[in-house]
Short mmCIF file of C-alpha atoms and ligand atoms in Angstrom, two decimals:
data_model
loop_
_atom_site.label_atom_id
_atom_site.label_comp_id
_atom_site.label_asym_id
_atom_site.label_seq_id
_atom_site.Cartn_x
_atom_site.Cartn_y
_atom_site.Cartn_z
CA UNK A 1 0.00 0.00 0.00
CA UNK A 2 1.05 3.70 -0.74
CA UNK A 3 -0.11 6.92 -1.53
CA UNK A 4 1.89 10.39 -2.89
CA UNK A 5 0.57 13.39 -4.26
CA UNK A 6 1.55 16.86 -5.73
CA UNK A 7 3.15 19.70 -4.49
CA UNK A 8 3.49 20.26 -0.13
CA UNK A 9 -0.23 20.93 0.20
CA UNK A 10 -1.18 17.22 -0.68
CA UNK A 11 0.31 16.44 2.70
CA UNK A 12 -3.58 16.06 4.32
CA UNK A 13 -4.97 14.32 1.12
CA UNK A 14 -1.67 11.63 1.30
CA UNK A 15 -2.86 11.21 5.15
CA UNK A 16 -6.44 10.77 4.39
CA UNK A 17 -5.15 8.38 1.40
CA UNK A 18 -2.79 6.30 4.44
CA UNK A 19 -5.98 6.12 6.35
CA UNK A 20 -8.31 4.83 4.08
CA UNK A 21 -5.94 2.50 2.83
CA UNK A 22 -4.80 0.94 6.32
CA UNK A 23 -9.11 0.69 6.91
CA UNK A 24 -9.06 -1.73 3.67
CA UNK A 25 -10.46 1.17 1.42
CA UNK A 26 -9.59 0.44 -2.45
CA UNK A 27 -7.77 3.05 -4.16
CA UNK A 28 -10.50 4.25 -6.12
CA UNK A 29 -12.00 5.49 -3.39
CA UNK A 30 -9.17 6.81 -1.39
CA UNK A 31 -8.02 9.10 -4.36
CA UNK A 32 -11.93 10.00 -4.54
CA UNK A 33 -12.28 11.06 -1.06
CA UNK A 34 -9.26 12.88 -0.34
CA UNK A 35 -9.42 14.89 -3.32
CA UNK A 36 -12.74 16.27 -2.84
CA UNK A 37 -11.54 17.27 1.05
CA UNK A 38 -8.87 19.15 -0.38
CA UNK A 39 -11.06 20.32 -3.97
CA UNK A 40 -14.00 21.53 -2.17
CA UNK A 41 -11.90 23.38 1.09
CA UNK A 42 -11.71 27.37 0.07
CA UNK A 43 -8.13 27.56 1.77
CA UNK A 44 -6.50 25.18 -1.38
CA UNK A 45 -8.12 27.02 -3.98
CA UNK A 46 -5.51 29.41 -4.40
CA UNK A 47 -3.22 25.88 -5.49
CA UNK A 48 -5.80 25.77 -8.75
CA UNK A 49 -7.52 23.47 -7.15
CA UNK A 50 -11.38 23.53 -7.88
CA UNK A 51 -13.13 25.59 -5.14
CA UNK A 52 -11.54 29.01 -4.56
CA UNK A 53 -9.60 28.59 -7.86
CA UNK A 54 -9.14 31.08 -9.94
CA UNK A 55 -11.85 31.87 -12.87
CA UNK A 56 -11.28 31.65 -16.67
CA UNK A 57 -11.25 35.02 -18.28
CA UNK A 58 -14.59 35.47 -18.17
CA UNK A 59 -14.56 35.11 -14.37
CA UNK A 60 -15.73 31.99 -13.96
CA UNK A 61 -14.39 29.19 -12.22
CA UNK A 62 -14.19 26.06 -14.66
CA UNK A 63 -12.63 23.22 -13.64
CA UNK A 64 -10.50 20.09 -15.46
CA UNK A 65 -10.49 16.82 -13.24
CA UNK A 66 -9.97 12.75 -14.06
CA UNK A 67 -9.17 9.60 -12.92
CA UNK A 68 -7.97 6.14 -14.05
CA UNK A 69 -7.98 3.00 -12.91
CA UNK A 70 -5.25 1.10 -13.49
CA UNK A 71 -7.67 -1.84 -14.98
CA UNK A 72 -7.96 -1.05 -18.46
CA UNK A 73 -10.31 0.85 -19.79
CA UNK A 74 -11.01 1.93 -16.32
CA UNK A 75 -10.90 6.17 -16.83
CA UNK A 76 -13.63 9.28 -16.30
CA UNK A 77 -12.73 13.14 -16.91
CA UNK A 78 -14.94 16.30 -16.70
CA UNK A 79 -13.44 19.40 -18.38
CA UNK A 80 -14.43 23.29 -18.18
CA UNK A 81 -17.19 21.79 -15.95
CA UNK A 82 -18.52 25.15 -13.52
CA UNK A 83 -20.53 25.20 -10.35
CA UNK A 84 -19.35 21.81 -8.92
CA UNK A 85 -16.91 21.92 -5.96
CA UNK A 86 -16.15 18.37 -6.01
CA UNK A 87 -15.53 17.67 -9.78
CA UNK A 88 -13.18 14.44 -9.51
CA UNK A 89 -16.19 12.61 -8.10
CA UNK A 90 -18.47 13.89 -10.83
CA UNK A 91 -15.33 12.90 -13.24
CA UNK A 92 -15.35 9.25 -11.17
CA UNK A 93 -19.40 9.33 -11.81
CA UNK A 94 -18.43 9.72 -15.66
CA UNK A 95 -16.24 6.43 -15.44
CA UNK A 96 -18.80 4.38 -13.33
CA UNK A 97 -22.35 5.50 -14.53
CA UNK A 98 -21.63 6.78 -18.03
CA UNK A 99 -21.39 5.45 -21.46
CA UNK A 100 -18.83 7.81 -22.32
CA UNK A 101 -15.53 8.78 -21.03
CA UNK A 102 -14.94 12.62 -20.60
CA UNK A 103 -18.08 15.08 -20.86
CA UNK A 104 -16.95 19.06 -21.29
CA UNK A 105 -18.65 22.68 -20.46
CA UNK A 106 -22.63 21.93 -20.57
CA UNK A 107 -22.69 18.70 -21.34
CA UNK A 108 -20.37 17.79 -18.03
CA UNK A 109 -23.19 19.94 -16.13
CA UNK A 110 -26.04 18.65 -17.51
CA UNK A 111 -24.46 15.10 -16.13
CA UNK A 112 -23.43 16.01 -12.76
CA UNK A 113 -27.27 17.70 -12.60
CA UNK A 114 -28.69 14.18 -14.00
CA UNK A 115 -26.20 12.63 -10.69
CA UNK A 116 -27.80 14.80 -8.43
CA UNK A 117 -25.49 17.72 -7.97
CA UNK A 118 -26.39 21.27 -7.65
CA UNK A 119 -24.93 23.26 -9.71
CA UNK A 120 -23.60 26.31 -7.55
CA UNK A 121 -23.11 30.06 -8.37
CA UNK A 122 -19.80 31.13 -9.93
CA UNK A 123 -19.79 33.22 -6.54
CA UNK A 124 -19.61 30.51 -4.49
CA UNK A 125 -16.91 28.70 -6.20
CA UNK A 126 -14.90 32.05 -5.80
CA UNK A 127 -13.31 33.61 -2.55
CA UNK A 128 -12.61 36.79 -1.88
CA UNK A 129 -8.94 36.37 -2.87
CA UNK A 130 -9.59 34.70 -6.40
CA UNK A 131 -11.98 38.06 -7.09
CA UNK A 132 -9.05 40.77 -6.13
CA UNK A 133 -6.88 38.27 -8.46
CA UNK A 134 -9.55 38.51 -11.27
CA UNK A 135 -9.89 42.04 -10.87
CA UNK A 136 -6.37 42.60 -10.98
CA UNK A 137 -6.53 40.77 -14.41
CA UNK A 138 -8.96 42.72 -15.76
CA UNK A 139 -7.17 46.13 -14.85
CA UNK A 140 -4.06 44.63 -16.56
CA UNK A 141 -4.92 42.41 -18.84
CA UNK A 142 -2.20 39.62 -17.90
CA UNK A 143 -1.81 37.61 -15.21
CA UNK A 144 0.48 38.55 -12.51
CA UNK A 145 -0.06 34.41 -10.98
CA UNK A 146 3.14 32.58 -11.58
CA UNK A 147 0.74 29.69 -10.07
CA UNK A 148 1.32 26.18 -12.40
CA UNK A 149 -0.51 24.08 -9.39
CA UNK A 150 -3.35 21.02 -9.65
CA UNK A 151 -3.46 18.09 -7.37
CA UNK A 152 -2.40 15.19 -8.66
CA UNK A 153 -3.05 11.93 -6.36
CA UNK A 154 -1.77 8.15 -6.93
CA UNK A 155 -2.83 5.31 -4.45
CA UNK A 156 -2.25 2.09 -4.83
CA UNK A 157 -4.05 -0.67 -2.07
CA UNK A 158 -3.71 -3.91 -0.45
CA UNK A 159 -5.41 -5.88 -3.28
CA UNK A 160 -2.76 -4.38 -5.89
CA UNK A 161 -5.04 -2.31 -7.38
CA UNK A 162 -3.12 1.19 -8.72
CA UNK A 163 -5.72 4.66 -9.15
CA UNK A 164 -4.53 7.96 -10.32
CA UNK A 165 -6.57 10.95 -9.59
CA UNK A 166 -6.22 14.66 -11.12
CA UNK A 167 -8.10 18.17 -10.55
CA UNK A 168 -7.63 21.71 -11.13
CA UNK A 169 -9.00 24.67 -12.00
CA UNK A 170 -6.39 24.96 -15.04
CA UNK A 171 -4.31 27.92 -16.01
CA UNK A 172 -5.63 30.83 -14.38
CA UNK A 173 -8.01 33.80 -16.53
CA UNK A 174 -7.73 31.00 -19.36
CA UNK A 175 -9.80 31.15 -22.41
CA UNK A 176 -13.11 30.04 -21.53
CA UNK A 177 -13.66 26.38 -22.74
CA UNK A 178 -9.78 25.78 -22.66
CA UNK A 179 -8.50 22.58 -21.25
CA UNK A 180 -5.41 21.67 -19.91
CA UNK A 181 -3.28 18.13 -19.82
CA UNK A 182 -5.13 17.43 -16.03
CA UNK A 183 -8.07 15.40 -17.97
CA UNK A 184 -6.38 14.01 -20.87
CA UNK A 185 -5.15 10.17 -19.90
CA UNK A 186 -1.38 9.88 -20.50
CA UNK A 187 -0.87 13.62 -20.52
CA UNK A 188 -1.87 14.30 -16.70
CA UNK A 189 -2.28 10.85 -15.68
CA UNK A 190 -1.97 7.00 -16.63
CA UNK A 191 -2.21 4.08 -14.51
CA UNK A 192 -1.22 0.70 -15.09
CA UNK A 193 -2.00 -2.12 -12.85
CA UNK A 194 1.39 -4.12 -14.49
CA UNK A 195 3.16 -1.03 -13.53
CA UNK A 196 2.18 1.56 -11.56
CA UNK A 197 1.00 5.24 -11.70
CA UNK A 198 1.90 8.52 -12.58
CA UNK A 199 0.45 12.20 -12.18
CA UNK A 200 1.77 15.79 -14.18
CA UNK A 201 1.75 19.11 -12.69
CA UNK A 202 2.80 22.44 -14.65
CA UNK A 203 2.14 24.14 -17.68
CA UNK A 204 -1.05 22.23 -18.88
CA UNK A 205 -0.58 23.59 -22.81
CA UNK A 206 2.63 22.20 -23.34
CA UNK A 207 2.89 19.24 -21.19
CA UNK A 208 -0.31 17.84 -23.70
CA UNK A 209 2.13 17.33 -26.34
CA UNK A 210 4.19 15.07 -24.34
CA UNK A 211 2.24 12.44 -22.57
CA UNK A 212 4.32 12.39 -20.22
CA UNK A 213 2.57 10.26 -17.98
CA UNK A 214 2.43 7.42 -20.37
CA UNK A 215 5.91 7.48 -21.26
CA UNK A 216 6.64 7.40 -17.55
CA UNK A 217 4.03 4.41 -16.79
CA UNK A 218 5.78 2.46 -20.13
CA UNK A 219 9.56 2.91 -18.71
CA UNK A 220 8.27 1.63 -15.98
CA UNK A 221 6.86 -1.38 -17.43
CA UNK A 222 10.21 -1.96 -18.80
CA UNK A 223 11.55 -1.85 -15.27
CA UNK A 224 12.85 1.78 -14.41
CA UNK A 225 12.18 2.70 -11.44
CA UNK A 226 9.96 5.46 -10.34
CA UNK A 227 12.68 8.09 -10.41
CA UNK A 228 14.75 7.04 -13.40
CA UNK A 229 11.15 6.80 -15.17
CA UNK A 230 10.07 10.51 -14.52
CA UNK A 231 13.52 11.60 -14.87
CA UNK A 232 14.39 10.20 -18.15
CA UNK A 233 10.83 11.55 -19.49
CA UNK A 234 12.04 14.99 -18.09
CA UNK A 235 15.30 14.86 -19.81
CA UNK A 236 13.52 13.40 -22.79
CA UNK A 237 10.89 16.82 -23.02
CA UNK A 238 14.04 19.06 -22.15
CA UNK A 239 16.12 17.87 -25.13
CA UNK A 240 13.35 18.25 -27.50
CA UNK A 241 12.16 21.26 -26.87
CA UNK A 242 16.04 22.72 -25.89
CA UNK A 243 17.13 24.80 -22.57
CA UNK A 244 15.30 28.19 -23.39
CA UNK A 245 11.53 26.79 -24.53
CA UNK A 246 11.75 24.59 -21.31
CA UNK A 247 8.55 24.81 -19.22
CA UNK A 248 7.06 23.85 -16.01
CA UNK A 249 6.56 20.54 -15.39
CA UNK A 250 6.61 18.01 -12.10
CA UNK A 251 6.20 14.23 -12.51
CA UNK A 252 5.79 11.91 -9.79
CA UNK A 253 5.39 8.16 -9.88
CA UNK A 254 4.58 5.45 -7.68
CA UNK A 255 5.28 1.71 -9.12
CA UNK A 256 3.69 -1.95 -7.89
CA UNK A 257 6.20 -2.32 -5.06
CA UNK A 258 5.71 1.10 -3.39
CA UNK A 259 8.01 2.92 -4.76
CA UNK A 260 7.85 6.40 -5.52
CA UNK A 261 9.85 8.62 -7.94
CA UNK A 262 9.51 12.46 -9.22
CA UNK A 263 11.36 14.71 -11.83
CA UNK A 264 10.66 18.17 -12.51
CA UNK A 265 11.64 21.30 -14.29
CA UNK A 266 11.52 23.60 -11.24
CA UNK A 267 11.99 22.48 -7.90
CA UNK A 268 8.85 20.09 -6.86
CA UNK A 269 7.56 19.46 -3.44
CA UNK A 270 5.42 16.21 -3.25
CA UNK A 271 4.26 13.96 -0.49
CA UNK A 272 3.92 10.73 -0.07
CA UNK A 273 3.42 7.42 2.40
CA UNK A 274 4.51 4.02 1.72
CA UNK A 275 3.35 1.09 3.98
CA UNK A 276 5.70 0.56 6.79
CA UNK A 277 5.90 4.51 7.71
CA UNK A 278 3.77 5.96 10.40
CA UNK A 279 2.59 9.22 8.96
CA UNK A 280 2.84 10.68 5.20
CA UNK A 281 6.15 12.95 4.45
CA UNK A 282 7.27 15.77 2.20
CA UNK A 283 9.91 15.79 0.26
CA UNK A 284 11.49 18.17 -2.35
CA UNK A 285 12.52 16.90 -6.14
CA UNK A 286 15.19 19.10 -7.01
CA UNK A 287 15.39 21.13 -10.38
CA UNK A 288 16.49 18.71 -13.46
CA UNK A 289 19.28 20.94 -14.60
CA UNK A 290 19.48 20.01 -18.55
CA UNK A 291 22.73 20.08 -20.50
CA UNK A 292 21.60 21.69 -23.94
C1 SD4 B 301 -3.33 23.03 -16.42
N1 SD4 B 301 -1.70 21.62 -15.34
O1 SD4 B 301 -4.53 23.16 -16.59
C2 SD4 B 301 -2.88 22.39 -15.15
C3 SD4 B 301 -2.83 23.42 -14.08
C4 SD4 B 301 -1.85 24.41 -14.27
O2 SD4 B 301 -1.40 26.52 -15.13
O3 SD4 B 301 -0.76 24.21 -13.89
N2 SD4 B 301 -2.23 25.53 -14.88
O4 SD4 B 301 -2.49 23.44 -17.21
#
C-alpha cells in the first residue's frame, strides 16, 4: 500500500489516502475522497484546485479533473465543468455511470445535474482572494499568478489495485472552454495495474504534447524505477524542446512495489506514504538541470 501526491499541500490528502488505505479502502476510493476534502476546502483554492480557484477570463471558475484505474479501460474526466466543488467525483461518476468517457462545459453539467449535484453560483466557487486576483486581471490584462498548481493523487491498495486521480481549476483567466493536460489520460495521468501510476503538474498547454505520464508508466513497465522513469521523461521533453523553450513541469510516480519517484523542471515538493511509515512525508525533487 502507498499513496503520494503533488506539491506540499497534498500532505492532508496523502494522510487521508494512508488512512483509508490501512481501513481496507480500495484506491479508487481513497483518491476519490481525499481529493474532494482538499477540492471543495476554500483555503486550497488558491493551489488551482477547484473551489476558490481562480476563474477563466470570463470570471468563472471552470474546472479540469480525471481519474484512471489502473484496470484497463477503467478512466472518467470532466473538463471546463462550472458550479461543482467536487468535480473528480463527478469525473469518477463519468467512469462508473456513463457510457462515455470525458463530458466538457454543458454537457459535463447537464451530467453532474442528472447525478444529483447542484450546480452552484460562480460566486460561491470564488473567494474573496480569487476576485481581487480577477480584478487585478482585468485592470491589466495579464496575469500577474506565476501559479502552475493542480493536485495530482496516486494510491495504490492492499489488493494491488493502482488509481490515479487529477483536478484543477487549469491555467488561471484562461480562455473560456480551454482545457489543460489534467483530464487528458497519458498527458496528466496514466495508470497501469502491471506497472504503476503517474500524475503531471505544470504548464497544462505544453505538457499535452508530451504524454508524459504514459511514457513514464511504459519505462516503468520496462523496469525503471519510479525516479529514473520521470527523470528520463524529463530529460527526454528538455532535449526536445532545448534549454530556453523549457517549461514547467513536475512528474511523480509510484510503481507496484511502493516505490515512488519524481522529476521536474523547477523544484517540486510532493508527499507521499509508503506502507511501513507511520505518517505521510514531504519531500522536495530538485530542479532537473538540462545540459543543452
Ligand atoms: C493546467 N496543469 O490546466 C494544469 C494546471 C496548471 O497553469 O498548472 N495551470 O495546465
Amino acid at each position: 500500500m502507498a499513496a503520494v501526491g503533488t506539491w506540499a499541500f497534498s500532505l492532508a490528502a496523502v494522510e487521508t489516502m494512508r488512512n483509508l488505505l490501512a481501513g481496507g479502502s480500495g484506491a479508487t476510493d481513497c483518491v476519490q475522497q481525499a481529493m474532494a476534502e482538499l477540492e471543495n476546502d476554500k483555503e486550497t483554492g488558491c493551489y488551482l484546485v477547484a473551489r476558490g480557484g481562480f476563474p477563466n477570463k470570463a470570471g468563472v471558475v471552470q474546472c479540469d479533473a480525471a481519474i484512471m484505474e489502473g484496470l484497463p479501460g477503467r478512466f472518467g474526466a470532466v473538463a471546463a465543468l462550472p458550479g461543482v466543488g467536487v468535480p473528480l467525483t463527478v469525473a469518477r461518476m463519468v467512469m462508473d455511470k456513463n457510457a462515455h468517457n470525458m463530458l466538457v462545459g454543458e454537457g459535463a453539467v447537464a451530467f453532474a445535474k442528472e447525478q444529483g449535484f447542484s450546480i452552484e453560483d460562480n460566486s460561491d466557487m470564488m473567494t474573496a482572494e480569487s476576485l481581487a486576483a480577477y480584478e487585478e486581471f482585468l485592470e491589466n490584462r495579464k496575469s500577474s499568478s506565476k501559479n502552475h498548481d493542480t493536485l495530482g493523487l496516486i494510491a495504490l491498495d492492499r489488493l494491488g489495485n493502482v488509481t490515479a486521480g487529477v483536478s484543477t481549476s487549469g491555467a488561471p483567466f484562461k480562455d473560456p472552454g480551454r482545457v489543460g493536460d489534467s483530464p487528458l489520460p497519458g498527458c496528466g495521468l496514466y495508470a497501469d495495474n502491471r506497472a504503476g501510476a503517474a500524475v503531471a503538474t505544470g504548464d497544462g498547454d505544453n505538457i499535452m504534447c508530451f504524454c508524459p505520464c504514459f511514457h513514464v508508466v511504459q519505462l516503468m513497465k520496462q523496469g525503471l524505477s519510479p525516479a529514473d522513469a520521470c527523470q528520463s521523461v524529463i530529460q527526454d521533453i528538455c532535449h526536445r524542446v532545448g534549454k530556453k523553450a523549457i517549461f514547467e513541469i513536475g512528474l511523480i510516480a509510484l510503481n507496484m512495489k511502493g516505490e515512488v519517484g519524481a522529476a521536474s523542471t523547477v523544484s517540486f515538493p510532493y508527499t507521499f506514504w509508503t506502507h511501513g511509515m507511520a505518517a505521510a512525508e514531504r519531500a522536495e525533487q530538485p530542479s532537473y538541470k538540462p545540459l543543452n
